[in-house]
PDB file of C-alpha atoms in Angstrom:
ATOM      1  CA  MET A 208     -46.693 -40.368  14.893  1.00 54.00           C
ATOM      2  CA  ARG A 209     -43.767 -42.512  14.660  1.00 55.00           C
ATOM      3  CA  TRP A 210     -41.630 -40.335  16.589  1.00 49.00           C
ATOM      4  CA  ILE A 211     -43.497 -40.946  19.626  1.00 48.00           C
ATOM      5  CA  ILE A 212     -42.875 -44.490  19.593  1.00 45.00           C
ATOM      6  CA  SER A 213     -39.162 -43.851  19.064  1.00 48.00           C
ATOM      7  CA  PHE A 214     -39.258 -41.260  21.770  1.00 45.00           C
ATOM      8  CA  LEU A 215     -41.112 -43.867  23.887  1.00 44.00           C
ATOM      9  CA  LEU A 216     -38.490 -47.281  22.980  1.00 41.00           C
ATOM     10  CA  VAL A 217     -36.249 -44.371  24.047  1.00 42.00           C
ATOM     11  CA  MET A 218     -37.387 -43.584  27.753  1.00 41.00           C
ATOM     12  CA  LEU A 219     -37.879 -46.983  28.278  1.00 38.00           C
ATOM     13  CA  LEU A 220     -34.952 -48.688  26.415  1.00 36.00           C
ATOM     14  CA  ALA A 221     -32.825 -45.971  27.215  1.00 38.00           C
ATOM     15  CA  GLN A 222     -29.214 -47.414  29.748  1.00 39.00           C
ATOM     16  CA  PRO A 223     -27.073 -44.557  31.023  1.00 40.00           C
ATOM     17  CA  SER A 224     -23.647 -46.147  29.398  1.00 46.00           C
ATOM     18  CA  GLY A 225     -25.047 -45.307  25.490  1.00 74.00           C
ATOM     19  CA  ALA A 226     -26.673 -42.571  24.370  1.00 88.00           C
ATOM     20  CA  GLU A 227     -29.934 -42.790  21.894  1.00 94.00           C
ATOM     21  CA  THR A 228     -31.387 -40.419  18.749  1.00 96.00           C
ATOM     22  CA  ILE A 229     -34.966 -39.081  18.625  1.00 96.00           C
ATOM     23  CA  THR A 230     -35.868 -38.103  14.777  1.00 97.00           C
ATOM     24  CA  PHE A 231     -38.585 -35.078  14.168  1.00 97.00           C
ATOM     25  CA  ASP A 232     -40.147 -35.667  11.361  1.00 98.00           C
ATOM     26  CA  PHE A 233     -41.511 -32.298  10.641  1.00 98.00           C
ATOM     27  CA  THR A 234     -43.157 -33.289   7.210  1.00 97.00           C
ATOM     28  CA  ALA A 235     -44.497 -36.462   8.209  1.00 96.00           C
ATOM     29  CA  ASP A 236     -45.664 -36.084  11.729  1.00 96.00           C
ATOM     30  CA  GLY A 237     -45.886 -32.778  12.187  1.00 97.00           C
ATOM     31  CA  ILE A 238     -45.072 -30.716  15.059  1.00 96.00           C
ATOM     32  CA  GLY A 239     -46.738 -33.174  17.981  1.00 93.00           C
ATOM     33  CA  PRO A 240     -46.323 -32.726  21.818  1.00 93.00           C
ATOM     34  CA  ALA A 241     -42.950 -32.450  22.165  1.00 95.00           C
ATOM     35  CA  PHE A 242     -42.471 -28.849  21.024  1.00 96.00           C
ATOM     36  CA  SER A 243     -44.394 -25.851  22.136  1.00 96.00           C
ATOM     37  CA  SER A 244     -44.902 -23.247  19.562  1.00 97.00           C
ATOM     38  CA  PHE A 245     -44.323 -19.249  20.136  1.00 97.00           C
ATOM     39  CA  GLN A 246     -44.161 -15.544  18.231  1.00 97.00           C
ATOM     40  CA  THR A 247     -43.537 -12.198  19.875  1.00 97.00           C
ATOM     41  CA  ARG A 248     -45.911 -10.468  17.269  1.00 96.00           C
ATOM     42  CA  PRO A 249     -49.081 -11.668  15.952  1.00 96.00           C
ATOM     43  CA  PHE A 250     -47.880 -11.975  12.964  1.00 97.00           C
ATOM     44  CA  TRP A 251     -46.884 -15.184  12.220  1.00 98.00           C
ATOM     45  CA  THR A 252     -48.293 -18.889  10.815  1.00 98.00           C
ATOM     46  CA  ILE A 253     -45.990 -21.703  12.489  1.00 98.00           C
ATOM     47  CA  LEU A 254     -47.563 -24.780  10.780  1.00 98.00           C
ATOM     48  CA  ALA A 255     -46.534 -28.305   9.373  1.00 98.00           C
ATOM     49  CA  ASP A 256     -47.368 -28.937   5.405  1.00 97.00           C
ATOM     50  CA  THR A 257     -44.914 -30.863   3.206  1.00 97.00           C
ATOM     51  CA  THR A 258     -41.998 -28.320   3.483  1.00 98.00           C
ATOM     52  CA  GLY A 259     -41.678 -29.596   7.563  1.00 98.00           C
ATOM     53  CA  LEU A 260     -42.256 -27.118  10.137  1.00 98.00           C
ATOM     54  CA  ARG A 261     -42.781 -23.877   8.261  1.00 98.00           C
ATOM     55  CA  VAL A 262     -43.050 -20.479  10.020  1.00 98.00           C
ATOM     56  CA  SER A 263     -43.682 -17.182   8.315  1.00 98.00           C
ATOM     57  CA  LYS A 264     -44.995 -13.731   8.071  1.00 97.00           C
ATOM     58  CA  PRO A 265     -46.300 -11.102   5.606  1.00 97.00           C
ATOM     59  CA  ALA A 266     -45.029  -8.323   4.963  1.00 96.00           C
ATOM     60  CA  ASP A 267     -45.615  -5.644   7.965  1.00 96.00           C
ATOM     61  CA  ASP A 268     -45.997  -1.767   7.415  1.00 96.00           C
ATOM     62  CA  GLY A 269     -43.196  -1.285  10.758  1.00 96.00           C
ATOM     63  CA  SER A 270     -45.486   0.418  12.551  1.00 96.00           C
ATOM     64  CA  SER A 271     -45.046  -2.456  15.872  1.00 96.00           C
ATOM     65  CA  PHE A 272     -41.666  -1.814  16.411  1.00 97.00           C
ATOM     66  CA  ALA A 273     -39.981   1.231  18.251  1.00 96.00           C
ATOM     67  CA  VAL A 274     -35.974   1.370  19.222  1.00 97.00           C
ATOM     68  CA  PRO A 275     -34.778  -0.741  20.758  1.00 95.00           C
ATOM     69  CA  ASP A 276     -37.373  -3.323  20.044  1.00 96.00           C
ATOM     70  CA  THR A 277     -36.700  -3.623  15.925  1.00 96.00           C
ATOM     71  CA  ARG A 278     -37.034  -7.620  16.717  1.00 96.00           C
ATOM     72  CA  THR A 279     -39.512 -10.368  16.036  1.00 97.00           C
ATOM     73  CA  ASP A 280     -39.383 -14.099  16.441  1.00 97.00           C
ATOM     74  CA  ALA A 281     -41.481 -16.523  16.119  1.00 98.00           C
ATOM     75  CA  GLY A 282     -41.040 -20.678  16.387  1.00 98.00           C
ATOM     76  CA  LEU A 283     -41.224 -24.096  19.019  1.00 98.00           C
ATOM     77  CA  ILE A 284     -39.595 -25.030  22.263  1.00 97.00           C
ATOM     78  CA  GLY A 285     -38.155 -28.589  22.961  1.00 96.00           C
ATOM     79  CA  ARG A 286     -40.514 -29.779  25.660  1.00 95.00           C
ATOM     80  CA  PHE A 287     -38.215 -31.866  26.604  1.00 95.00           C
ATOM     81  CA  THR A 288     -34.577 -31.963  27.771  1.00 96.00           C
ATOM     82  CA  PHE A 289     -31.679 -33.733  26.583  1.00 97.00           C
ATOM     83  CA  GLY A 290     -27.731 -34.034  28.850  1.00 96.00           C
ATOM     84  CA  GLY A 291     -24.358 -35.224  29.041  1.00 96.00           C
ATOM     85  CA  ASP A 292     -23.054 -35.292  25.111  1.00 97.00           C
ATOM     86  CA  PHE A 293     -25.361 -34.708  23.030  1.00 98.00           C
ATOM     87  CA  ALA A 294     -25.464 -33.553  19.055  1.00 98.00           C
ATOM     88  CA  THR A 295     -28.477 -31.746  17.445  1.00 98.00           C
ATOM     89  CA  ALA A 296     -29.170 -31.075  13.593  1.00 98.00           C
ATOM     90  CA  LEU A 297     -31.393 -29.627  12.134  1.00 98.00           C
ATOM     91  CA  ASP A 298     -32.285 -28.965   8.585  1.00 98.00           C
ATOM     92  CA  PHE A 299     -33.694 -26.337   7.251  1.00 98.00           C
ATOM     93  CA  SER A 300     -34.830 -24.457   4.039  1.00 97.00           C
ATOM     94  CA  TRP A 301     -35.664 -20.773   2.221  1.00 96.00           C
ATOM     95  CA  ASN A 302     -38.879 -20.750   0.776  1.00 96.00           C
ATOM     96  CA  LEU A 303     -37.970 -16.700   0.427  1.00 91.00           C
ATOM     97  CA  THR A 304     -35.089 -15.773   0.081  1.00 79.00           C
ATOM     98  CA  SER A 305     -34.700 -11.790  -0.490  1.00 79.00           C
ATOM     99  CA  THR A 306     -32.836 -10.073   1.028  1.00 87.00           C
ATOM    100  CA  PRO A 307     -34.276  -7.598   3.301  1.00 93.00           C
ATOM    101  CA  THR A 308     -33.880  -4.337   1.771  1.00 93.00           C
ATOM    102  CA  PHE A 309     -34.800  -1.629   5.229  1.00 95.00           C
ATOM    103  CA  SER A 310     -31.898  -0.468   6.259  1.00 96.00           C
ATOM    104  CA  ALA A 311     -29.692  -2.738   9.139  1.00 96.00           C
ATOM    105  CA  GLY A 312     -32.159  -5.569   8.373  1.00 96.00           C
ATOM    106  CA  ASP A 313     -32.059  -9.591   8.621  1.00 95.00           C
ATOM    107  CA  ASN A 314     -33.804 -12.625   8.452  1.00 96.00           C
ATOM    108  CA  SER A 315     -32.019 -15.896   9.999  1.00 95.00           C
ATOM    109  CA  ALA A 316     -33.464 -19.763  10.963  1.00 97.00           C
ATOM    110  CA  SER A 317     -31.762 -20.715  13.941  1.00 96.00           C
ATOM    111  CA  LEU A 318     -30.746 -24.197  16.256  1.00 98.00           C
ATOM    112  CA  ILE A 319     -30.786 -22.544  19.935  1.00 97.00           C
ATOM    113  CA  ILE A 320     -29.723 -24.493  22.990  1.00 97.00           C
ATOM    114  CA  THR A 321     -30.641 -23.339  26.667  1.00 96.00           C
ATOM    115  CA  SER A 322     -29.102 -23.872  30.058  1.00 95.00           C
ATOM    116  CA  VAL A 323     -32.368 -25.274  31.990  1.00 95.00           C
ATOM    117  CA  SER A 324     -31.303 -23.842  34.820  1.00 92.00           C
ATOM    118  CA  ASP A 325     -30.046 -20.594  33.551  1.00 91.00           C
ATOM    119  CA  PRO A 326     -32.093 -19.673  30.353  1.00 92.00           C
ATOM    120  CA  SER A 327     -30.097 -17.006  30.390  1.00 90.00           C
ATOM    121  CA  PHE A 328     -27.140 -18.805  28.498  1.00 91.00           C
ATOM    122  CA  ALA A 329     -27.782 -19.985  25.498  1.00 93.00           C
ATOM    123  CA  VAL A 330     -25.406 -20.886  21.987  1.00 94.00           C
ATOM    124  CA  ALA A 331     -26.624 -20.767  18.615  1.00 94.00           C
ATOM    125  CA  VAL A 332     -26.188 -21.619  15.138  1.00 94.00           C
ATOM    126  CA  SER A 333     -28.098 -19.538  12.242  1.00 94.00           C
ATOM    127  CA  SER A 334     -28.600 -18.906   8.717  1.00 94.00           C
ATOM    128  CA  VAL A 335     -29.195 -15.387   8.251  1.00 93.00           C
ATOM    129  CA  THR A 336     -29.660 -13.778   5.087  1.00 91.00           C
ATOM    130  CA  LEU A 337     -28.808 -10.031   5.782  1.00 92.00           C
ATOM    131  CA  TRP A 338     -29.897  -6.466   3.791  1.00 94.00           C
ATOM    132  CA  ASN A 339     -26.340  -6.142   2.275  1.00 90.00           C
ATOM    133  CA  ASP A 340     -26.754  -9.182  -0.026  1.00 88.00           C
ATOM    134  CA  THR A 341     -24.879 -11.515   2.197  1.00 86.00           C
ATOM    135  CA  GLN A 342     -25.849 -15.454   3.335  1.00 90.00           C
ATOM    136  CA  ARG A 343     -24.131 -17.077   5.522  1.00 90.00           C
ATOM    137  CA  VAL A 344     -24.325 -19.281   8.532  1.00 92.00           C
ATOM    138  CA  ASP A 345     -22.978 -17.037  11.745  1.00 90.00           C
ATOM    139  CA  VAL A 346     -22.299 -19.004  14.978  1.00 91.00           C
ATOM    140  CA  ASN A 347     -23.792 -15.972  17.655  1.00 87.00           C
ATOM    141  CA  TYR A 348     -24.096 -16.737  22.170  1.00 86.00           C
ATOM    142  CA  SER A 349     -26.418 -15.049  24.881  1.00 83.00           C
ATOM    143  CA  LEU A 350     -24.743 -12.144  26.376  1.00 72.00           C
ATOM    144  CA  PRO A 351     -23.341 -14.159  28.915  1.00 72.00           C
ATOM    145  CA  LEU A 352     -20.910 -16.145  27.176  1.00 73.00           C
ATOM    146  CA  ALA A 353     -19.870 -12.904  25.158  1.00 66.00           C
ATOM    147  CA  HIS A 354     -15.934 -13.454  27.295  1.00 65.00           C
ATOM    148  CA  LEU A 355     -15.764 -16.733  26.497  1.00 60.00           C
ATOM    149  CA  PHE A 356     -16.522 -16.803  22.517  1.00 65.00           C
ATOM    150  CA  ALA A 357     -16.833 -14.991  19.486  1.00 65.00           C
ATOM    151  CA  GLY A 358     -18.376 -16.286  16.295  1.00 72.00           C
ATOM    152  CA  THR A 359     -17.603 -17.579  12.473  1.00 78.00           C
ATOM    153  CA  ALA A 360     -19.823 -16.507   9.486  1.00 78.00           C
ATOM    154  CA  PHE A 361     -18.820 -17.522   5.410  1.00 79.00           C
ATOM    155  CA  PRO A 362     -21.031 -17.436   2.436  1.00 82.00           C
ATOM    156  CA  THR A 363     -23.491 -20.848   2.745  1.00 87.00           C
ATOM    157  CA  PRO A 364     -26.370 -21.439   0.401  1.00 90.00           C
ATOM    158  CA  LEU A 365     -30.201 -21.424   1.208  1.00 92.00           C
ATOM    159  CA  SER A 366     -30.564 -25.190   2.599  1.00 95.00           C
ATOM    160  CA  GLY A 367     -28.512 -27.504   4.282  1.00 96.00           C
ATOM    161  CA  THR A 368     -28.389 -28.132   8.083  1.00 97.00           C
ATOM    162  CA  LEU A 369     -27.049 -26.410  11.306  1.00 97.00           C
ATOM    163  CA  GLU A 370     -25.569 -28.767  13.822  1.00 97.00           C
ATOM    164  CA  ILE A 371     -24.635 -27.973  16.916  1.00 97.00           C
ATOM    165  CA  SER A 372     -23.072 -30.886  19.138  1.00 98.00           C
ATOM    166  CA  ARG A 373     -21.381 -31.503  23.213  1.00 97.00           C
ATOM    167  CA  ALA A 374     -19.156 -33.854  23.671  1.00 96.00           C
ATOM    168  CA  ALA A 375     -17.087 -34.061  27.011  1.00 89.00           C
ATOM    169  CA  SER A 376     -16.181 -30.297  27.397  1.00 90.00           C
ATOM    170  CA  VAL A 377     -16.413 -28.648  23.847  1.00 95.00           C
ATOM    171  CA  LEU A 378     -19.378 -27.398  22.370  1.00 95.00           C
ATOM    172  CA  THR A 379     -18.819 -27.340  18.243  1.00 95.00           C
ATOM    173  CA  PHE A 380     -20.743 -25.893  15.728  1.00 95.00           C
ATOM    174  CA  SER A 381     -21.289 -26.835  12.403  1.00 94.00           C
ATOM    175  CA  TRP A 382     -23.247 -26.087   8.927  1.00 93.00           C
ATOM    176  CA  ASP A 383     -23.510 -29.564   6.463  1.00 94.00           C
ATOM    177  CA  SER A 384     -20.671 -30.941   8.476  1.00 92.00           C
ATOM    178  CA  ASN A 385     -18.629 -28.118   8.139  1.00 90.00           C
ATOM    179  CA  VAL A 386     -16.957 -26.854  11.092  1.00 91.00           C
ATOM    180  CA  LEU A 387     -17.544 -23.221  12.123  1.00 90.00           C
ATOM    181  CA  ASN A 388     -16.297 -22.805  15.191  1.00 89.00           C
ATOM    182  CA  THR A 389     -15.760 -24.697  18.639  1.00 89.00           C
ATOM    183  CA  LEU A 390     -16.254 -23.465  22.156  1.00 88.00           C
ATOM    184  CA  ALA A 391     -14.882 -24.537  26.243  1.00 90.00           C
ATOM    185  CA  VAL A 392     -18.198 -25.669  27.452  1.00 90.00           C
ATOM    186  CA  PRO A 393     -18.761 -23.266  30.273  1.00 86.00           C
ATOM    187  CA  PRO A 394     -20.945 -24.158  33.582  1.00 88.00           C
ATOM    188  CA  GLU A 395     -23.807 -23.029  32.819  1.00 86.00           C
ATOM    189  CA  LEU A 396     -23.850 -25.068  29.885  1.00 91.00           C
ATOM    190  CA  GLN A 397     -22.240 -28.434  31.328  1.00 92.00           C
ATOM    191  CA  ASP A 398     -25.566 -29.694  32.824  1.00 94.00           C
ATOM    192  CA  ASP A 399     -28.972 -30.100  31.755  1.00 96.00           C
ATOM    193  CA  VAL A 400     -30.527 -28.156  28.594  1.00 97.00           C
ATOM    194  CA  PHE A 401     -33.156 -28.082  25.945  1.00 97.00           C
ATOM    195  CA  LEU A 402     -33.670 -26.742  21.987  1.00 97.00           C
ATOM    196  CA  THR A 403     -35.853 -23.820  19.873  1.00 98.00           C
ATOM    197  CA  ILE A 404     -35.886 -23.842  16.151  1.00 98.00           C
ATOM    198  CA  ASP A 405     -36.610 -19.999  16.655  1.00 98.00           C
ATOM    199  CA  ALA A 406     -36.712 -17.490  13.098  1.00 97.00           C
ATOM    200  CA  HIS A 407     -36.398 -13.752  13.504  1.00 95.00           C
ATOM    201  CA  GLN A 408     -36.656 -10.906  11.060  1.00 96.00           C
ATOM    202  CA  GLY A 409     -35.244  -7.285  13.173  1.00 95.00           C
ATOM    203  CA  GLN A 410     -32.959  -4.553  12.004  1.00 96.00           C
ATOM    204  CA  GLY A 411     -29.969  -3.591  13.679  1.00 93.00           C
ATOM    205  CA  TRP A 412     -30.537  -0.783  15.113  1.00 94.00           C
ATOM    206  CA  LEU A 413     -26.856   0.208  17.057  1.00 93.00           C
ATOM    207  CA  HIS A 414     -25.745  -0.273  12.776  1.00 93.00           C
ATOM    208  CA  GLU A 415     -23.840   2.848  11.178  1.00 95.00           C
ATOM    209  CA  THR A 416     -26.649   1.426   8.010  1.00 95.00           C
ATOM    210  CA  PHE A 417     -29.797   1.729  10.303  1.00 96.00           C
ATOM    211  CA  THR A 418     -31.239   4.928   9.120  1.00 96.00           C
ATOM    212  CA  GLY A 419     -34.789   4.031  11.785  1.00 96.00           C
ATOM    213  CA  ILE A 420     -37.729   1.724  11.407  1.00 96.00           C
ATOM    214  CA  ASP A 421     -38.990   0.362   7.922  1.00 95.00           C
ATOM    215  CA  PRO A 422     -41.828  -1.836   6.635  1.00 96.00           C
ATOM    216  CA  ARG A 423     -40.465  -5.234   6.003  1.00 96.00           C
ATOM    217  CA  GLU A 424     -40.643  -7.849   3.372  1.00 95.00           C
ATOM    218  CA  ALA A 425     -42.673 -10.825   4.178  1.00 96.00           C
ATOM    219  CA  MET A 426     -39.958 -14.223   5.244  1.00 96.00           C
ATOM    220  CA  ASP A 427     -40.549 -18.108   5.257  1.00 98.00           C
ATOM    221  CA  VAL A 428     -38.476 -20.961   5.643  1.00 98.00           C
ATOM    222  CA  SER A 429     -39.182 -24.221   6.129  1.00 98.00           C
ATOM    223  CA  PHE A 430     -37.195 -26.927   8.944  1.00 98.00           C
ATOM    224  CA  PRO A 431     -38.176 -30.138   7.579  1.00 98.00           C
ATOM    225  CA  ARG A 432     -36.503 -32.446  10.568  1.00 98.00           C
ATOM    226  CA  LEU A 433     -34.708 -32.371  13.274  1.00 98.00           C
ATOM    227  CA  SER A 434     -32.849 -34.675  15.675  1.00 98.00           C
ATOM    228  CA  VAL A 435     -31.108 -35.196  18.643  1.00 98.00           C
ATOM    229  CA  THR A 436     -28.940 -37.847  19.618  1.00 98.00           C
ATOM    230  CA  ALA A 437     -27.724 -37.804  23.495  1.00 97.00           C
ATOM    231  CA  ASP A 438     -27.035 -39.644  26.595  1.00 96.00           C
ATOM    232  CA  ARG A 439     -30.326 -38.916  28.088  1.00 94.00           C
ATOM    233  CA  PHE A 440     -33.564 -37.254  27.808  1.00 95.00           C
ATOM    234  CA  THR A 441     -35.959 -36.333  30.023  1.00 93.00           C
ATOM    235  CA  PHE A 442     -39.903 -35.655  28.876  1.00 84.00           C
ATOM    236  CA  PRO A 443     -41.639 -33.247  30.123  1.00 74.00           C
ATOM    237  CA  ALA A 444     -38.969 -30.536  30.608  1.00 53.00           C
ATOM    238  CA  PRO A 445     -39.276 -27.808  33.366  1.00 54.00           C
ATOM    239  CA  VAL A 446     -38.719 -25.573  30.213  1.00 55.00           C
ATOM    240  CA  PRO A 447     -40.227 -22.219  31.033  1.00 56.00           C
ATOM    241  CA  GLU A 448     -42.865 -21.197  28.889  1.00 55.00           C
ATOM    242  CA  PRO A 449     -41.859 -18.728  25.394  1.00 51.00           C
ATOM    243  CA  SER A 450     -42.751 -15.257  27.980  1.00 46.00           C
ATOM    244  CA  THR A 451     -40.427 -16.142  29.844  1.00 45.00           C
ATOM    245  CA  LEU A 452     -38.037 -17.348  27.357  1.00 48.00           C
ATOM    246  CA  LEU A 453     -37.165 -14.844  25.099  1.00 49.00           C
ATOM    247  CA  LEU A 454     -37.611 -12.158  28.434  1.00 40.00           C
ATOM    248  CA  LEU A 455     -34.534 -14.117  29.950  1.00 41.00           C
ATOM    249  CA  GLY A 456     -32.385 -13.245  27.042  1.00 42.00           C
ATOM    250  CA  VAL A 457     -32.776 -15.650  24.395  1.00 39.00           C
ATOM    251  CA  GLY A 458     -34.930 -13.433  22.309  1.00 38.00           C
ATOM    252  CA  LEU A 459     -31.492 -12.600  21.499  1.00 41.00           C
ATOM    253  CA  VAL A 460     -29.855  -9.637  18.858  1.00 39.00           C
ATOM    254  CA  GLY A 461     -28.156 -10.510  16.273  1.00 41.00           C
ATOM    255  CA  LEU A 462     -26.798  -7.375  13.738  1.00 36.00           C
ATOM    256  CA  ALA A 463     -26.175  -5.010  17.059  1.00 35.00           C
ATOM    257  CA  GLY A 464     -23.321  -7.770  16.945  1.00 37.00           C
ATOM    258  CA  ALA A 465     -22.084  -5.743  13.738  1.00 35.00           C
ATOM    259  CA  VAL A 466     -20.957  -3.387  15.933  1.00 30.00           C
ATOM    260  CA  ARG A 467     -18.893  -5.540  18.459  1.00 33.00           C
ATOM    261  CA  ARG A 468     -17.609  -7.448  15.527  1.00 32.00           C
ATOM    262  CA  ARG A 469     -14.962  -4.944  15.356  1.00 29.00           C
ATOM    263  CA  ARG A 470     -14.014  -6.051  19.003  1.00 29.00           C
ATOM    264  CA  GLY A 471     -13.562 -10.080  17.757  1.00 30.00           C
ATOM    265  CA  LEU A 472     -17.575 -10.566  19.865  1.00 28.00           C
ATOM    266  CA  ARG A 473     -20.845 -11.236  18.247  1.00 32.00           C
ATOM    267  CA  ILE A 474     -24.208 -11.273  20.184  1.00 31.00           C
ATOM    268  CA  PHE A 475     -27.568 -12.347  18.975  1.00 40.00           C
ATOM    269  CA  GLY A 476     -29.318  -9.229  17.456  1.00 42.00           C
ATOM    270  CA  LYS A 477     -31.976  -6.626  17.127  1.00 40.00           C
TER     271      LYS A 477
END
């Protein structure tokens, strides 16, 4: 349990003037008590194996979905918070890489940073596979930030590192150290935050290619390692329970935003 020892050292030795780093190696140490798991439908599997944190689902017939509830999520929510300047890096690797064939469908693996004081404020960087054979990394935001930020996307491989950092008044979103976009930190994200490792599958029911609720293929993604560097850490953290978190807006939408992209905006998609 190396990460537990590392975390205790951070809590005992951290000084206000310097940042400390915690690395969670899911391949070697499992999930551990620093995280709570969640799933919005009961068919997900969340475990740790030799590939890291592994989040997967089987194929389903779509019968549990109805417009506008066309999305399902699963993953981990950090039970610790962090503040000041920070840098987060999440390794990901897709195990099942087939393009979703259901209309306006997407598979996504995300690193999400959420405000502790107002969990409706969140930002994310995601590896996304779409129904139209597009594989890319997206920068996203929750709806309260829509007027502040527009996302960036480009074709990407099926493994890499998702990164979000905050330095002074700027949030930076990167993939494998390639800066995707920056955002002036809004007041709601200037204080302590927590993170979510999220996998989701859904249909963009507002997108023009949506033809109705369809059966969905299986999905399988692994997260080998998470690293968090911050000026301060708090553990345990007063973060919302998973069900509350998703109701408050980090069950965010992805493909519904395709409609809004014409106006230069994106939201987390259904």
